[in-house]
N, CA and C atoms as an extended XYZ file, in Angstrom:
309
Properties=species:S:1:pos:R:3:atomname:S:1:resname:S:1:resid:I:1 pbc="F F F"
N        54.841        3.455       94.133 N   MET     1
C        55.506        3.147       95.383 CA  MET     1
C        54.472        2.586       96.359 C   MET     1
N        54.872        1.572       97.092 N   GLU     2
C        53.969        0.915       98.023 CA  GLU     2
C        53.621        1.832       99.198 C   GLU     2
N        52.364        1.759       99.592 N   GLU     3
C        51.887        2.545      100.732 CA  GLU     3
C        51.836        1.706      102.000 C   GLU     3
N        51.531        0.386      101.838 N   ILE     4
C        51.458       -0.528      102.970 CA  ILE     4
C        52.088       -1.859      102.554 C   ILE     4
N        52.402       -2.694      103.539 N   THR     5
C        52.952       -4.012      103.240 CA  THR     5
C        51.811       -5.018      103.094 C   THR     5
N        52.141       -6.189      102.592 N   GLY     6
C        51.152       -7.260      102.485 CA  GLY     6
C        50.599       -7.642      103.854 C   GLY     6
N        51.463       -7.656      104.841 N   ARG     7
C        51.051       -7.974      106.211 CA  ARG     7
C        50.034       -6.952      106.719 C   ARG     7
N        50.292       -5.688      106.444 N   THR     8
C        49.370       -4.635      106.867 CA  THR     8
C        48.036       -4.768      106.144 C   THR     8
N        48.089       -5.126      104.867 N   ALA     9
C        46.852       -5.317      104.096 CA  ALA     9
C        45.990       -6.412      104.729 C   ALA     9
N        46.623       -7.481      105.172 N   LYS    10
C        45.882       -8.560      105.834 CA  LYS    10
C        45.259       -8.074      107.135 C   LYS    10
N        46.006       -7.257      107.880 N   GLN    11
C        45.470       -6.700      109.129 CA  GLN    11
C        44.251       -5.819      108.843 C   GLN    11
N        44.349       -5.018      107.782 N   LEU    12
C        43.232       -4.144      107.423 CA  LEU    12
C        42.003       -4.957      107.042 C   LEU    12
N        42.194       -6.001      106.255 N   LEU    13
C        41.070       -6.857      105.868 CA  LEU    13
C        40.425       -7.497      107.098 C   LEU    13
N        41.234       -7.940      108.029 N   ALA    14
C        40.696       -8.545      109.248 CA  ALA    14
C        39.877       -7.532      110.039 C   ALA    14
N        40.389       -6.312      110.143 N   LYS    15
C        39.654       -5.268      110.868 CA  LYS    15
C        38.300       -5.005      110.218 C   LYS    15
N        38.297       -4.887      108.893 N   LYS    16
C        37.041       -4.641      108.179 CA  LYS    16
C        36.088       -5.830      108.337 C   LYS    16
N        36.622       -7.032      108.252 N   PHE    17
C        35.811       -8.241      108.382 CA  PHE    17
C        35.157       -8.310      109.751 C   PHE    17
N        35.892       -7.855      110.772 N   HIS    18
C        35.385       -7.917      112.137 CA  HIS    18
C        34.588       -6.671      112.525 C   HIS    18
N        34.204       -5.873      111.534 N   GLY    19
C        33.242       -4.813      111.779 CA  GLY    19
C        33.758       -3.399      111.923 C   GLY    19
N        35.030       -3.152      111.712 N   ASP    20
C        35.535       -1.779      111.788 CA  ASP    20
C        34.876       -0.977      110.672 C   ASP    20
N        34.193        0.083      111.026 N   THR    21
C        33.425        0.851      110.039 CA  THR    21
C        34.210        2.001      109.415 C   THR    21
N        35.410        2.250      109.913 N   ARG    22
C        36.225        3.318      109.340 CA  ARG    22
C        36.669        2.925      107.933 C   ARG    22
N        36.898        3.950      107.080 N   ASP    23
C        37.437        3.635      105.758 CA  ASP    23
C        38.919        3.295      105.903 C   ASP    23
N        39.457        2.622      104.902 N   ILE    24
C        40.830        2.104      104.949 CA  ILE    24
C        41.847        3.217      105.229 C   ILE    24
N        41.729        4.334      104.533 N   GLU    25
C        42.676        5.442      104.741 CA  GLU    25
C        42.667        5.931      106.184 C   GLU    25
N        41.493        5.976      106.789 N   THR    26
C        41.383        6.428      108.177 CA  THR    26
C        42.066        5.443      109.117 C   THR    26
N        41.875        4.154      108.888 N   ILE    27
C        42.523        3.141      109.729 CA  ILE    27
C        44.042        3.260      109.603 C   ILE    27
N        44.518        3.387      108.366 N   ILE    28
C        45.959        3.509      108.137 CA  ILE    28
C        46.515        4.715      108.875 C   ILE    28
N        45.810        5.846      108.791 N   LYS    29
C        46.273        7.068      109.446 CA  LYS    29
C        46.174        6.957      110.970 C   LYS    29
N        45.014        6.506      111.469 N   ASP    30
C        44.800        6.416      112.918 CA  ASP    30
C        45.782        5.470      113.598 C   ASP    30
N        46.145        4.389      112.912 N   GLU    31
C        46.984        3.371      113.536 CA  GLU    31
C        48.423        3.386      113.016 C   GLU    31
N        48.751        4.454      112.298 N   ASN    32
C        50.115        4.658      111.807 CA  ASN    32
C        50.655        3.419      111.075 C   ASN    32
N        49.904        2.970      110.072 N   LEU    33
C        50.241        1.738      109.357 CA  LEU    33
C        50.930        1.979      108.019 C   LEU    33
N        51.081        3.225      107.633 N   ARG    34
C        51.712        3.522      106.343 CA  ARG    34
C        53.168        3.068      106.352 C   ARG    34
N        53.587        2.487      105.260 N   LEU    35
C        54.946        1.987      105.115 CA  LEU    35
C        55.935        3.149      105.108 C   LEU    35
N        56.932        3.053      105.967 N   VAL    36
C        58.012        4.036      106.007 CA  VAL    36
C        59.210        3.381      105.324 C   VAL    36
N        59.546        3.857      104.139 N   HIS    37
C        60.622        3.238      103.375 CA  HIS    37
C        61.972        3.487      104.032 C   HIS    37
N        62.721        2.409      104.189 N   LEU    38
C        64.066        2.513      104.750 CA  LEU    38
C        65.031        2.985      103.673 C   LEU    38
N        66.036        3.749      104.060 N   PRO    39
C        67.048        4.151      103.091 CA  PRO    39
C        67.898        2.949      102.661 C   PRO    39
N        68.489        3.060      101.495 N   GLU    40
C        69.317        1.990      100.922 CA  GLU    40
C        70.386        1.503      101.901 C   GLU    40
N        71.045        2.429      102.586 N   ASP    41
C        72.127        2.020      103.489 CA  ASP    41
C        71.630        1.170      104.654 C   ASP    41
N        70.382        1.347      105.071 N   GLU    42
C        69.844        0.513      106.145 CA  GLU    42
C        69.578       -0.909      105.648 C   GLU    42
N        69.117       -1.032      104.400 N   TYR    43
C        68.947       -2.366      103.810 CA  TYR    43
C        70.300       -3.070      103.749 C   TYR    43
N        71.314       -2.364      103.281 N   VAL    44
C        72.651       -2.945      103.136 CA  VAL    44
C        73.212       -3.353      104.500 C   VAL    44
N        73.096       -2.483      105.489 N   ALA    45
C        73.618       -2.785      106.823 CA  ALA    45
C        72.922       -4.000      107.432 C   ALA    45
N        71.612       -4.047      107.301 N   MET    46
C        70.844       -5.157      107.842 CA  MET    46
C        71.228       -6.461      107.142 C   MET    46
N        71.332       -6.426      105.821 N   ALA    47
C        71.687       -7.616      105.055 CA  ALA    47
C        73.100       -8.077      105.389 C   ALA    47
N        74.035       -7.145      105.468 N   ARG    48
C        75.435       -7.499      105.793 CA  ARG    48
C        75.525       -8.190      107.150 C   ARG    48
N        74.827       -7.638      108.122 N   GLU    49
C        74.854       -8.211      109.463 CA  GLU    49
C        74.333       -9.649      109.452 C   GLU    49
N        73.234       -9.874      108.751 N   LEU    50
C        72.670      -11.219      108.668 CA  LEU    50
C        73.601      -12.175      107.931 C   LEU    50
N        74.155      -11.724      106.814 N   LEU    51
C        75.057      -12.579      106.040 CA  LEU    51
C        76.315      -12.912      106.840 C   LEU    51
N        76.850      -11.916      107.543 N   ASP    52
C        78.062      -12.130      108.341 CA  ASP    52
C        77.824      -13.122      109.487 C   ASP    52
N        76.608      -13.142      110.011 N   SER    53
C        76.319      -14.019      111.143 CA  SER    53
C        75.863      -15.418      110.720 C   SER    53
N        75.783      -15.667      109.417 N   ASN    54
C        75.353      -16.963      108.900 CA  ASN    54
C        76.269      -17.448      107.781 C   ASN    54
N        77.565      -17.628      108.062 N   PRO    55
C        78.512      -17.978      107.002 CA  PRO    55
C        78.235      -19.320      106.321 C   PRO    55
N        77.674      -20.271      107.061 N   VAL    56
C        77.390      -21.586      106.470 CA  VAL    56
C        76.310      -21.451      105.392 C   VAL    56
N        75.252      -20.726      105.700 N   MET    57
C        74.186      -20.535      104.715 CA  MET    57
C        74.686      -19.732      103.519 C   MET    57
N        75.526      -18.751      103.777 N   VAL    58
C        76.090      -17.951      102.684 CA  VAL    58
C        76.891      -18.854      101.754 C   VAL    58
N        77.693      -19.747      102.335 N   ALA    59
C        78.489      -20.675      101.520 CA  ALA    59
C        77.589      -21.597      100.713 C   ALA    59
N        76.501      -22.053      101.307 N   GLN    60
C        75.572      -22.931      100.585 CA  GLN    60
C        74.936      -22.204       99.402 C   GLN    60
N        74.647      -20.944       99.579 N   ILE    61
C        74.056      -20.161       98.498 CA  ILE    61
C        75.076      -19.920       97.395 C   ILE    61
N        76.269      -19.475       97.786 N   LYS    62
C        77.287      -19.105       96.799 CA  LYS    62
C        77.924      -20.314       96.117 C   LYS    62
N        78.237      -21.346       96.885 N   GLU    63
C        78.986      -22.475       96.347 CA  GLU    63
C        78.097      -23.574       95.772 C   GLU    63
N        76.918      -23.757       96.351 N   LYS    64
C        76.050      -24.844       95.921 CA  LYS    64
C        74.817      -24.357       95.165 C   LYS    64
N        74.686      -23.023       95.032 N   GLY    65
C        73.561      -22.464       94.290 CA  GLY    65
C        72.214      -22.636       94.970 C   GLY    65
N        72.204      -22.788       96.277 N   GLN    66
C        70.957      -22.978       97.015 CA  GLN    66
C        70.284      -21.625       97.285 C   GLN    66
N        69.839      -21.001       96.207 N   THR    67
C        69.283      -19.650       96.307 CA  THR    67
C        67.939      -19.605       97.029 C   THR    67
N        67.314      -20.743       97.224 N   GLY    68
C        66.070      -20.768       97.992 CA  GLY    68
C        66.279      -20.304       99.422 C   GLY    68
N        67.508      -20.405       99.885 N   LYS    69
C        67.828      -19.980      101.253 CA  LYS    69
C        67.781      -18.462      101.401 C   LYS    69
N        67.699      -17.745      100.286 N   LEU    70
C        67.555      -16.289      100.367 CA  LEU    70
C        66.288      -15.913      101.118 C   LEU    70
N        65.259      -16.752      100.992 N   GLY    71
C        63.996      -16.484      101.675 CA  GLY    71
C        64.151      -16.366      103.174 C   GLY    71
N        65.042      -17.164      103.749 N   PHE    72
C        65.310      -17.070      105.187 CA  PHE    72
C        65.822      -15.681      105.533 C   PHE    72
N        66.795      -15.213      104.740 N   PHE    73
C        67.388      -13.904      105.008 CA  PHE    73
C        66.368      -12.783      104.797 C   PHE    73
N        65.548      -12.903      103.767 N   VAL    74
C        64.509      -11.893      103.522 CA  VAL    74
C        63.562      -11.840      104.721 C   VAL    74
N        63.151      -13.007      105.195 N   GLY    75
C        62.258      -13.063      106.361 CA  GLY    75
C        62.875      -12.425      107.593 C   GLY    75
N        64.159      -12.680      107.804 N   GLN    76
C        64.849      -12.091      108.952 CA  GLN    76
C        64.931      -10.569      108.825 C   GLN    76
N        65.163      -10.092      107.605 N   MET    77
C        65.206       -8.640      107.391 CA  MET    77
C        63.840       -8.026      107.647 C   MET    77
N        62.788       -8.701      107.205 N   MET    78
C        61.439       -8.172      107.409 CA  MET    78
C        61.103       -8.133      108.897 C   MET    78
N        61.512       -9.163      109.616 N   ARG    79
C        61.269       -9.184      111.063 CA  ARG    79
C        62.031       -8.049      111.745 C   ARG    79
N        63.300       -7.914      111.398 N   GLU    80
C        64.136       -6.890      112.018 CA  GLU    80
C        63.657       -5.480      111.662 C   GLU    80
N        63.130       -5.324      110.449 N   GLY    81
C        62.670       -4.014      109.991 CA  GLY    81
C        61.311       -3.615      110.512 C   GLY    81
N        60.679       -4.496      111.267 N   LYS    82
C        59.396       -4.205      111.921 CA  LYS    82
C        58.354       -3.606      110.973 C   LYS    82
N        58.174       -4.247      109.827 N   GLY    83
C        57.128       -3.826      108.903 CA  GLY    83
C        57.532       -2.759      107.906 C   GLY    83
N        58.768       -2.309      107.943 N   ASN    84
C        59.201       -1.266      107.021 CA  ASN    84
C        60.151       -1.775      105.946 C   ASN    84
N        60.267       -3.087      105.815 N   VAL    85
C        61.132       -3.685      104.802 CA  VAL    85
C        60.258       -4.240      103.687 C   VAL    85
N        60.574       -3.865      102.475 N   VAL    86
C        59.878       -4.390      101.300 CA  VAL    86
C        60.644       -5.633      100.853 C   VAL    86
N        59.953       -6.768      100.765 N   ALA    87
C        60.599       -8.050      100.489 CA  ALA    87
C        61.434       -8.028       99.211 C   ALA    87
N        60.896       -7.465       98.144 N   LEU    88
C        61.645       -7.439       96.883 CA  LEU    88
C        62.924       -6.622       96.992 C   LEU    88
N        62.877       -5.532       97.715 N   LYS    89
C        64.062       -4.703       97.919 CA  LYS    89
C        65.084       -5.441       98.779 C   LYS    89
N        64.611       -6.157       99.792 N   ALA    90
C        65.504       -6.938      100.646 CA  ALA    90
C        66.195       -8.025       99.830 C   ALA    90
N        65.434       -8.726       99.004 N   GLU    91
C        66.004       -9.793       98.176 CA  GLU    91
C        67.026       -9.234       97.188 C   GLU    91
N        66.705       -8.107       96.577 N   GLN    92
C        67.628       -7.469       95.631 CA  GLN    92
C        68.939       -7.093       96.333 C   GLN    92
N        68.834       -6.528       97.523 N   THR    93
C        70.024       -6.136       98.289 CA  THR    93
C        70.871       -7.356       98.632 C   THR    93
N        70.233       -8.426       99.082 N   LEU    94
C        70.950       -9.655       99.410 CA  LEU    94
C        71.674      -10.219       98.185 C   LEU    94
N        70.965      -10.257       97.067 N   LYS    95
C        71.571      -10.776       95.842 CA  LYS    95
C        72.796       -9.955       95.418 C   LYS    95
N        72.692       -8.644       95.548 N   GLU    96
C        73.812       -7.785       95.202 CA  GLU    96
C        75.020       -8.065       96.100 C   GLU    96
N        74.775       -8.193       97.404 N   LEU    97
C        75.862       -8.449       98.345 CA  LEU    97
C        76.483       -9.841       98.146 C   LEU    97
N        75.686      -10.779       97.675 N   LEU    98
C        76.177      -12.135       97.436 CA  LEU    98
C        76.747      -12.318       96.038 C   LEU    98
N        76.660      -11.265       95.225 N   GLY    99
C        77.172      -11.351       93.857 CA  GLY    99
C        76.317      -12.198       92.950 C   GLY    99
N        75.010      -12.229       93.206 N   LEU   100
C        74.093      -13.048       92.424 CA  LEU   100
C        73.318      -12.255       91.381 C   LEU   100
N        73.612      -10.996       91.244 N   THR   101
C        72.897      -10.175       90.265 CA  THR   101
C        73.540      -10.344       88.895 C   THR   101
N        72.691      -10.237       87.890 N   GLU   102
C        73.179      -10.332       86.510 CA  GLU   102
C        73.572       -8.948       86.049 C   GLU   102
N        74.741       -8.833       85.492 N   SER   103
C        75.228       -7.524       85.047 CA  SER   103
C        74.890       -7.295       83.610 C   SER   103
């Protein structure tokens, strides 16, 4: 299970590069950077809200197979989740709601 996000890892590297002498675990603890996993229902609610507010993009994904547009929704979920959204989990949730998962 992930402890931090990719974004947090980049922040940690920058801190170390700029001379922070604390060890990584101490920085994570001191600055409360550990990933707090959202429950499944929060992923679903967030994804539903985004999909409902973007019907044109949803139609393009479902009807025209423009699955690259999923990245937009994943990015929006990550922004809304303020660092507590795991991209792969967000994408999986979106695909399930759009009926794009293979059974």
